Amino acid sequence: MIAAIKPAGSNTRGLLAYLYGPGRQDEHLDPHIVTGFALLGMPDPDRDENATLTELARHLDAPVHLRNSEFGRPVTDHVWHCPVRAAPEDRYLSDTEWGEIAQRIVEAAGIAPAGDDLGCRWIAVRHADDHIHILATTVREDGRRPKLHDSGIRVGDECRQIEKDYGLRQLKKGNRTAARRPTQGEMHKAERLGWEQTSRAWLEDRIRAAIPHARSAEELLAYLEAADIVVKPRRGPSGDLLGYAVGRPGDVNKDGEQVFHPGGKIAPDLTLPKLKARLESIAPEEHPTARRNSPASPWRLATDAIDTLHADLADTGMGDGGSARAQAHITALGELIEAAAQQAPAALRAELRAATKVFARAQRSRIRAEDRAAHALRSAARDIVDTATGPDGSALAALVAAMCWAAILAGRWHEAKGHAQQAEAARQTVQHLQAAADVALVPVLAELEARPPREQARLTLASDVRAAVPDQAERILADPAWPALAAVLADAEARGHKPHRLLKEAAAQRELDTARQPAHVLITRIQHTSHNPARNRSAEAARRRTTRTTPSHSHQPGNPQPATALTTPAPGGPTPGADSHRNTR
């Protein structure tokens, strides 16, 4: 059940004309009062042929007129309007039940507190099966104004309790971080102009798409202007940026003037101070060109960056400092998903864009983010949008799988913090990312399955699986992608890695119990990990021992030397060492 308190109005008679009228599409059937502040003697134009809308308006406005005659300053914007709508799947509610619901809502709002005979005058009008409209005039019988501060929160809490009491669909409790719903006027304007989105929704998408490209608020506004967004900055006498508003091209008012929307009215996390905190959190000591010249691709560096947030998100019982770091990582994760959506192949773009839109709700909460904690993740997002080359198949699959796991952890973190709306948004994001991950893996699996290891090598690798992840071994070996996983393990072994160790590390990084296809998870993780040269740990230990004892002879005969990474075998060719029998693991 949704109760949407509208902005205050000043014309009681005009609102009554709408409630008792036919509606914009003749949807108002049998409008009538189901309850009110005093039903006895209440004029109802639909039930009493002698009653008029003007008479009913005067009846409701009586305390307002009395106060205005007693005080020199008249009351303006005194009309309180709150439609209350049930969910489409909810059962039919009688007039009596709707009347009880309306009474509870005006009590929660402070319009007519329980046991207070001097509250505001109000009525509840029903003109359809699934909703009512509550109209009140916000001057009490004693001439005072009601205390309506935070009335929306109280009404929302009461709606959640009403849903339980009446057996209706139970919605998630809000926490004042949602973007504003589009108004009827905005939706009708978009429909009239043939726009798929309202102006605010359209502008929100453009701002979020621009964030990974900018490193300051000034740069963000410049990027928006270059994208033909109408930008209206607000500056102080010194020229410093104090605020901003943006407008959609072609969105004008009745006088032909551009309509502007402040960032905070588009979404709570798009205010100038919050954007500055995010955009200017990148450490200045590393120039972006240095990162772009790194031998590792931005897509692989992004996967490495995601690994840094797992500890913060996994520890749901952390204190305020840890929560601030986790919130920062979740915010930056949304920027990384946006960056990947812009640069990914066309086959993945639709699902990644859908994930970006949904995850915007999970990016913000009431916890203040420590934005500098997400430096690595945010840098990775900016490197991806700056790169001129797309990802190779395995790097893309690894990144999308890592983002999917990070979104799962973000949902768990929000759920542990009691952020129901954000947790639900994260769960929906996971569905889109899983779909994208499935698409990204198709060419990778095809290439791997074309060159499976020989039978003896596969049997040996199966033994590695049983030893490294005994609880999931049967699921992994029964997975249709097991031959591809065996090829990945053989490739890694050819580079000098130990399959047993890689399997244990991959299983530790991403739990397999919740994985739909554990072999897919292991393929992406192991391909990413084995892309780097293997470490010869015994050689490293020997070098450390030698360095401590004989610094001038660090490479003595007999000490094991680091293994040299072997070249990846060509598709379809034999895998070096793949069919050799290993006596030790």
XYZ file of C-alpha atoms in Angstrom:
585
model
C 0.000 0.000 0.000
C 1.386 3.359 -1.038
C 0.391 6.689 0.489
C 1.846 9.543 -1.559
C 1.543 12.924 0.148
C 1.299 15.613 -2.516
C 2.709 19.158 -2.328
C 0.422 21.499 -0.425
C -2.255 23.292 -2.426
C -4.468 26.310 -1.896
C -7.724 25.459 -3.711
C -9.999 23.082 -1.798
C -12.869 23.494 -4.261
C -10.594 22.750 -7.217
C -9.310 19.487 -5.708
C -12.871 18.403 -4.893
C -13.843 19.051 -8.500
C -11.148 16.614 -9.603
C -12.068 13.960 -7.012
C -15.762 14.068 -7.919
C -15.184 14.569 -11.625
C -14.861 11.915 -14.348
C -11.063 11.804 -14.199
C -8.624 12.325 -17.033
C -9.681 9.090 -18.733
C -13.167 8.593 -17.257
C -11.683 6.334 -14.570
C -13.572 7.894 -11.631
C -16.563 5.672 -10.913
C -19.052 6.365 -8.112
C -17.056 8.989 -6.148
C -18.249 9.219 -2.543
C -17.013 9.907 0.975
C -16.101 6.777 2.956
C -15.205 8.618 6.155
C -14.217 12.023 7.470
C -13.622 14.136 10.546
C -17.383 14.282 11.342
C -19.732 12.312 9.127
C -22.824 13.706 10.807
C -24.071 16.589 8.687
C -21.228 16.161 6.130
C -22.441 17.265 2.668
C -21.607 14.548 0.113
C -22.362 15.763 -3.435
C -22.631 12.236 -4.779
C -25.025 10.987 -2.095
C -27.056 14.141 -1.409
C -28.690 15.765 -4.422
C -28.885 19.078 -2.563
C -25.187 19.129 -1.613
C -22.666 20.918 -3.807
C -18.894 20.913 -4.108
C -18.845 24.552 -3.051
C -20.780 23.738 0.110
C -18.424 20.869 0.946
C -15.387 23.100 0.319
C -16.753 25.777 2.647
C -17.411 23.122 5.284
C -13.797 21.962 5.155
C -12.338 25.480 4.914
C -14.287 26.936 7.851
C -11.316 26.888 10.320
C -9.103 28.431 7.622
C -11.518 31.314 7.000
C -11.935 31.880 10.727
C -8.166 32.069 11.299
C -7.719 34.409 8.321
C -10.356 36.761 9.692
C -8.680 36.851 13.108
C -5.071 37.251 11.955
C -3.674 39.729 9.486
C -1.519 37.208 7.620
C -3.702 34.712 5.716
C -2.901 31.014 5.546
C -1.732 29.831 2.134
C -1.129 26.311 0.816
C -3.528 24.845 3.349
C -4.796 21.867 1.304
C -3.258 18.503 2.289
C -3.782 15.752 -0.293
C -2.768 12.102 0.095
C -3.856 9.371 -2.354
C -3.668 5.879 -0.814
C -3.446 2.970 -3.239
C -3.492 -0.793 -2.730
C -1.296 -3.133 -4.788
C -2.868 -4.656 -7.939
C -2.794 -8.142 -6.398
C -4.424 -7.061 -3.107
C -7.925 -8.207 -2.238
C -10.975 -5.970 -2.545
C -11.367 -3.600 0.397
C -14.816 -2.448 1.490
C -15.791 1.149 2.205
C -15.624 0.386 5.913
C -12.080 -0.967 5.606
C -10.953 2.005 3.523
C -12.486 4.290 6.137
C -10.505 2.578 8.892
C -7.312 2.854 6.844
C -7.903 6.559 6.204
C -8.450 7.185 9.933
C -5.150 5.503 10.777
C -3.279 7.526 8.159
C -4.531 10.950 9.271
C -3.704 10.010 12.866
C -0.164 8.963 11.886
C 0.350 12.106 9.792
C -0.707 14.443 12.597
C -3.752 15.761 10.709
C -6.163 14.376 13.311
C -4.238 12.795 16.211
C -6.057 10.052 18.109
C -8.187 11.428 20.965
C -7.816 15.034 19.760
C -11.221 16.604 19.081
C -9.667 19.817 17.781
C -7.758 18.307 14.867
C -7.984 19.355 11.210
C -11.040 18.777 9.051
C -10.619 15.999 6.508
C -12.467 13.563 4.285
C -11.596 10.378 2.390
C -13.112 10.086 -1.094
C -13.284 6.790 -2.964
C -13.858 6.787 -6.718
C -12.216 3.471 -7.657
C -11.874 0.001 -6.154
C -8.148 0.158 -5.465
C -7.576 3.580 -3.897
C -8.899 6.551 -1.953
C -7.927 10.227 -1.728
C -7.603 11.927 1.644
C -8.161 15.692 1.598
C -7.559 17.841 4.668
C -7.337 21.557 5.418
C -4.346 22.213 7.649
C -5.809 24.582 10.201
C -7.059 22.992 13.410
C -10.368 23.829 15.078
C -8.442 25.863 17.654
C -6.734 27.902 14.925
C -3.290 26.318 15.253
C -1.399 24.587 12.465
C -0.759 20.837 12.733
C 2.759 19.462 13.189
C 3.392 17.723 9.882
C 7.200 17.527 9.954
C 8.274 14.005 8.893
C 4.633 13.085 8.309
C 5.659 11.075 5.247
C 7.854 8.800 7.348
C 5.123 8.237 9.920
C 2.532 7.552 7.242
C 4.888 5.113 5.507
C 5.453 3.227 8.761
C 1.710 3.051 9.349
C 1.152 1.702 5.830
C 3.590 -1.129 6.540
C 1.565 -2.013 9.645
C -1.736 -1.730 7.751
C -0.426 -4.214 5.185
C 0.202 -6.743 7.950
C -3.131 -6.131 9.704
C -5.232 -6.421 6.544
C -3.272 -9.212 4.845
C -2.087 -7.057 1.932
C 1.120 -7.147 -0.066
C 3.948 -6.083 2.246
C 6.335 -3.502 0.816
C 9.839 -2.732 2.032
C 10.318 0.015 4.584
C 11.885 3.132 3.099
C 14.829 5.067 4.562
C 14.555 8.459 2.827
C 17.157 7.715 0.166
C 14.861 7.013 -2.792
C 14.672 9.344 -5.753
C 11.477 11.333 -6.111
C 8.698 9.658 -8.013
C 7.699 11.364 -11.265
C 4.675 13.601 -10.942
C 1.534 13.155 -13.017
C 2.458 16.305 -14.914
C 5.934 14.970 -15.760
C 4.540 11.649 -16.968
C 1.843 13.300 -19.095
C 4.402 15.688 -20.585
C 6.720 12.818 -21.522
C 3.806 10.955 -23.107
C 2.716 14.049 -25.010
C 6.217 14.653 -26.389
C 6.820 10.989 -27.217
C 9.590 10.547 -24.652
C 10.167 7.119 -23.131
C 11.407 8.706 -19.884
C 10.475 11.750 -17.876
C 13.044 14.555 -17.915
C 14.367 13.807 -14.432
C 14.830 10.101 -15.182
C 16.526 10.947 -18.488
C 18.867 13.427 -16.806
C 19.717 10.974 -14.014
C 20.856 8.391 -16.562
C 23.069 10.971 -18.305
C 24.663 12.226 -15.115
C 25.468 8.715 -13.907
C 26.910 7.856 -17.314
C 29.154 10.937 -17.106
C 30.504 10.294 -13.593
C 33.185 7.724 -14.604
C 34.541 10.210 -17.173
C 35.048 13.122 -14.749
C 37.592 13.833 -12.056
C 35.996 16.982 -10.659
C 32.611 18.660 -10.517
C 33.720 21.227 -13.089
C 34.811 18.459 -15.435
C 31.478 16.697 -14.958
C 29.498 19.791 -15.942
C 31.737 20.306 -18.953
C 31.177 16.699 -20.017
C 27.397 17.142 -19.691
C 27.488 20.314 -21.767
C 29.467 18.496 -24.448
C 26.701 15.886 -24.489
C 24.131 18.638 -25.265
C 22.707 18.734 -21.730
C 21.653 22.248 -20.727
C 23.725 23.110 -17.629
C 23.050 25.994 -15.249
C 25.871 26.350 -12.682
C 25.453 28.513 -9.583
C 28.625 30.341 -8.589
C 29.702 32.587 -5.762
C 31.353 36.004 -6.163
C 34.737 34.291 -6.303
C 33.621 32.073 -9.161
C 33.532 28.944 -7.002
C 30.885 26.409 -7.961
C 28.121 26.423 -5.316
C 25.454 24.347 -7.030
C 24.091 23.276 -10.368
C 20.914 22.474 -12.256
C 20.477 20.681 -15.563
C 17.805 20.634 -18.219
C 16.772 18.311 -20.998
C 16.857 19.817 -24.487
C 13.285 20.563 -25.583
C 11.863 20.535 -22.058
C 10.313 23.998 -21.772
C 7.487 25.517 -19.755
C 4.352 27.206 -21.115
C 6.334 30.406 -21.704
C 8.944 28.574 -23.780
C 11.608 28.792 -21.072
C 13.999 25.919 -20.348
C 12.993 23.779 -17.369
C 15.891 23.088 -14.986
C 16.206 20.431 -12.289
C 18.709 20.779 -9.397
C 20.897 17.710 -8.923
C 19.454 16.957 -5.489
C 15.921 16.899 -6.930
C 17.001 14.341 -9.529
C 18.467 11.901 -6.977
C 19.673 12.327 -3.375
C 23.257 11.328 -4.208
C 23.606 13.783 -7.115
C 23.896 16.957 -5.050
C 27.019 19.001 -5.695
C 28.679 18.241 -2.295
C 28.192 14.485 -2.741
C 29.432 14.550 -6.316
C 32.505 16.523 -5.264
C 33.276 13.994 -2.533
C 33.102 11.153 -5.054
C 34.811 12.763 -8.009
C 37.661 14.364 -6.107
C 38.517 11.303 -4.007
C 41.087 9.972 -6.494
C 44.618 10.176 -5.069
C 46.622 12.633 -7.220
C 49.989 10.897 -6.989
C 49.295 8.491 -9.892
C 48.696 10.000 -13.301
C 46.000 8.251 -15.392
C 48.468 7.855 -18.283
C 50.690 5.725 -16.057
C 47.821 3.367 -15.403
C 46.880 3.191 -19.078
C 50.489 2.279 -19.917
C 50.425 -0.585 -17.440
C 51.037 -3.999 -19.057
C 47.841 -5.314 -17.459
C 44.588 -4.383 -19.198
C 42.139 -2.060 -17.392
C 39.618 -4.906 -17.371
C 41.955 -7.173 -15.401
C 42.965 -4.315 -13.099
C 39.268 -3.699 -12.434
C 38.819 -7.315 -11.368
C 41.787 -6.935 -9.022
C 40.188 -3.780 -7.606
C 36.907 -5.576 -6.919
C 38.805 -8.133 -4.857
C 39.796 -5.338 -2.475
C 36.207 -4.667 -1.416
C 35.314 -8.225 -0.397
C 36.689 -7.914 3.138
C 34.733 -4.744 3.875
C 31.453 -6.067 2.475
C 31.776 -9.504 4.037
C 32.164 -8.088 7.567
C 28.587 -6.959 8.242
C 29.207 -6.391 11.949
C 31.871 -3.710 11.456
C 31.812 -0.361 13.224
C 31.101 3.063 11.756
C 34.486 3.300 10.034
C 34.086 -0.039 8.302
C 30.521 0.802 7.299
C 31.718 4.039 5.706
C 34.320 2.096 3.706
C 31.762 -0.492 2.628
C 29.327 2.205 1.509
C 32.093 3.867 -0.500
C 32.916 0.586 -2.227
C 29.257 -0.013 -3.097
C 28.961 3.474 -4.582
C 32.118 2.985 -6.651
C 30.911 -0.462 -7.740
C 27.956 1.245 -9.402
C 30.379 3.469 -11.311
C 32.348 0.416 -12.437
C 29.195 -1.317 -13.703
C 28.341 1.870 -15.614
C 31.835 2.026 -17.116
C 31.676 -1.631 -18.171
C 28.251 -1.062 -19.744
C 29.656 1.750 -21.890
C 32.659 -0.217 -23.169
C 31.414 -3.818 -23.241
C 30.470 -5.601 -26.473
C 26.950 -4.988 -27.751
C 25.776 -8.467 -26.706
C 26.245 -7.600 -23.027
C 25.305 -3.934 -23.092
C 21.554 -4.249 -22.481
C 21.934 -6.367 -19.336
C 24.767 -4.219 -17.987
C 22.767 -1.023 -18.556
C 19.791 -2.565 -16.780
C 22.109 -3.515 -13.906
C 23.368 0.072 -13.744
C 19.865 1.532 -13.498
C 18.754 -0.880 -10.798
C 21.963 -0.634 -8.774
C 21.610 3.159 -8.517
C 19.177 2.492 -5.647
C 21.705 0.252 -3.896
C 24.495 2.821 -4.247
C 23.128 5.172 -1.588
C 22.084 4.797 2.032
C 21.989 6.921 5.170
C 25.591 5.890 5.933
C 28.103 8.536 4.928
C 30.671 7.030 2.549
C 34.417 7.319 3.085
C 35.012 7.924 -0.603
C 38.817 7.706 -0.529
C 38.527 4.068 0.551
C 37.225 3.227 -2.938
C 40.180 4.833 -4.748
C 41.237 1.632 -6.559
C 37.737 0.732 -7.694
C 36.925 4.231 -8.910
C 40.260 4.497 -10.732
C 39.526 1.205 -12.472
C 36.162 2.514 -13.674
C 37.783 5.632 -15.102
C 40.531 3.630 -16.789
C 37.929 1.449 -18.503
C 36.056 4.403 -20.011
C 39.413 5.922 -21.072
C 40.677 2.789 -22.801
C 40.524 2.622 -26.589
C 40.516 -1.177 -26.765
C 37.872 -3.626 -25.691
C 38.476 -6.567 -23.373
C 39.536 -10.041 -24.377
C 36.974 -12.724 -23.678
C 38.405 -14.133 -20.471
C 39.058 -10.690 -18.956
C 35.499 -9.588 -19.664
C 34.008 -12.792 -18.245
C 36.161 -12.487 -15.119
C 35.144 -8.867 -14.551
C 31.405 -9.467 -14.990
C 31.564 -12.501 -12.677
C 33.474 -10.452 -10.089
C 30.903 -7.641 -10.296
C 28.137 -10.204 -9.830
C 29.754 -11.573 -6.664
C 30.363 -8.032 -5.373
C 26.673 -7.219 -5.923
C 25.728 -10.326 -3.928
C 27.940 -9.149 -1.067
C 26.491 -5.637 -1.340
C 22.981 -7.049 -1.004
C 23.971 -9.053 2.070
C 25.620 -6.002 3.620
C 22.537 -3.852 3.037
C 20.289 -6.575 4.416
C 22.399 -6.853 7.582
C 22.159 -3.071 7.989
C 18.372 -3.133 7.603
C 18.407 -1.377 4.213
C 15.520 -3.299 2.663
C 15.142 -1.186 -0.499
C 18.857 -1.269 -1.255
C 19.094 -5.011 -0.601
C 16.257 -5.647 -3.047
C 17.945 -3.440 -5.664
C 21.178 -5.404 -5.241
C 19.317 -8.691 -5.726
C 17.786 -7.419 -8.964
C 21.221 -6.238 -10.083
C 22.626 -9.735 -9.532
C 20.031 -11.171 -11.926
C 21.099 -8.802 -14.700
C 24.794 -9.395 -14.047
C 24.302 -13.162 -14.036
C 22.618 -12.923 -17.432
C 25.526 -10.815 -18.719
C 28.047 -13.251 -17.250
C 26.382 -16.154 -19.057
C 26.680 -14.306 -22.371
C 30.291 -13.296 -21.701
C 31.277 -16.918 -21.012
C 29.868 -18.373 -24.243
C 32.918 -17.687 -26.461
C 35.311 -18.516 -23.613
C 33.704 -21.922 -23.050
C 33.640 -22.630 -26.786
C 37.373 -21.953 -27.101
C 38.241 -24.078 -24.041
C 36.015 -27.016 -24.950
C 37.673 -27.190 -28.367
C 40.972 -28.316 -26.788
C 40.244 -30.529 -23.747
C 43.152 -32.184 -21.891
C 43.824 -35.829 -22.520
C 42.030 -38.418 -20.441
C 44.876 -39.138 -18.016
C 45.412 -35.437 -17.348
C 41.683 -34.912 -16.812
C 41.572 -37.729 -14.268
C 44.493 -36.206 -12.412
C 42.826 -32.777 -12.447
C 39.612 -34.349 -11.118
C 41.642 -35.650 -8.190
C 42.847 -32.092 -7.599
C 39.237 -30.909 -7.492
C 38.254 -33.561 -4.955
C 41.209 -32.702 -2.758
C 40.885 -28.910 -2.969
C 37.082 -28.479 -2.710
C 35.708 -31.776 -1.371
C 32.293 -30.328 -0.437
C 31.615 -29.130 -3.983
C 33.609 -31.662 -5.974
C 30.667 -33.704 -7.245
C 28.758 -30.597 -8.350
C 31.838 -29.313 -10.170
C 32.620 -32.594 -11.918
C 28.963 -33.013 -12.922
C 28.786 -29.478 -14.307
C 28.597 -29.425 -18.148
C 31.435 -26.885 -18.041
C 33.845 -29.299 -16.312
C 35.779 -30.075 -19.543
C 36.352 -26.333 -20.003
C 37.482 -26.015 -16.373
C 39.897 -28.910 -16.908
C 41.362 -27.043 -19.906
C 41.792 -23.909 -17.755
C 43.570 -25.886 -15.045
C 45.844 -27.519 -17.626
C 46.683 -24.101 -19.098
C 47.481 -22.779 -15.614
C 49.693 -25.742 -14.866
C 51.551 -25.120 -18.115
C 52.290 -21.590 -16.863
C 53.798 -22.993 -13.658
C 50.772 -22.786 -11.366
C 49.628 -25.656 -9.171
C 45.969 -26.552 -9.954
C 45.288 -27.688 -6.384
C 46.380 -24.330 -4.984
C 44.457 -22.357 -7.609
C 41.280 -24.275 -6.844
C 41.569 -23.639 -3.105
C 42.268 -19.940 -3.635
C 39.355 -19.551 -6.071
C 36.952 -21.317 -3.706
C 38.099 -19.071 -0.859
C 37.507 -15.917 -2.892
C 33.973 -16.798 -3.914
C 31.805 -19.283 -2.022
C 30.430 -22.007 -4.253
C 27.343 -22.984 -2.247
C 25.279 -20.190 -3.797
C 26.756 -20.510 -7.292
C 24.337 -21.752 -9.939
C 27.197 -23.349 -11.883
C 30.320 -23.717 -9.758
C 32.513 -24.637 -12.719
C 31.707 -21.299 -14.350
C 32.782 -19.469 -11.202
C 36.051 -21.380 -11.016
C 36.800 -20.845 -14.706
C 36.574 -17.050 -14.453
C 38.482 -16.864 -11.175
C 41.276 -19.231 -12.222
C 41.664 -17.670 -15.656
C 42.079 -14.288 -13.979
C 44.492 -15.543 -11.315
C 46.587 -17.678 -13.664
C 47.011 -14.793 -16.083
C 49.878 -13.620 -13.851
C 53.133 -15.609 -13.737
C 53.185 -18.285 -11.070
C 55.133 -17.691 -7.900
C 57.744 -20.300 -7.005
C 57.278 -20.155 -3.248
C 60.120 -22.503 -2.426
C 62.465 -20.373 -4.507
C 61.253 -17.220 -2.780
C 61.793 -18.827 0.632
C 65.272 -19.964 -0.368
C 66.170 -16.490 -1.571
C 64.967 -14.980 1.693
C 67.044 -17.464 3.705
C 70.116 -16.835 1.561
C 69.681 -13.099 1.796
C 69.646 -13.256 5.562
C 72.759 -15.453 5.790
C 74.963 -14.557 2.802
C 73.756 -11.334 1.216
C 76.561 -11.271 -1.348
C 75.731 -14.756 -2.733
C 71.983 -14.660 -3.142
C 71.996 -17.104 -6.094
C 74.087 -20.061 -4.990
C 74.275 -23.299 -6.952
C 71.634 -25.744 -5.881
C 69.059 -23.154 -4.948
C 65.863 -23.600 -6.976
C 65.308 -20.848 -9.525
C 61.969 -19.224 -10.371
C 59.899 -21.080 -12.927
C 59.571 -19.418 -16.282
C 56.002 -18.876 -17.476
C 55.244 -20.979 -20.549
C 53.463 -19.744 -23.602
C 49.727 -20.362 -23.763
C 49.031 -23.208 -26.188
C 47.297 -22.377 -29.418
C 43.629 -23.341 -29.701
C 43.304 -26.902 -30.812
C 46.943 -27.734 -30.118
C 48.281 -29.985 -27.379
C 48.650 -28.559 -23.903
C 52.275 -28.766 -22.730
C 52.476 -31.079 -19.774
C 48.721 -31.638 -19.751
C 48.949 -35.430 -20.064
C 51.893 -35.906 -17.734
C 51.179 -37.780 -14.550
C 52.027 -35.747 -11.420
C 53.296 -37.809 -8.486
C 53.015 -34.949 -5.998
C 50.541 -32.148 -5.594
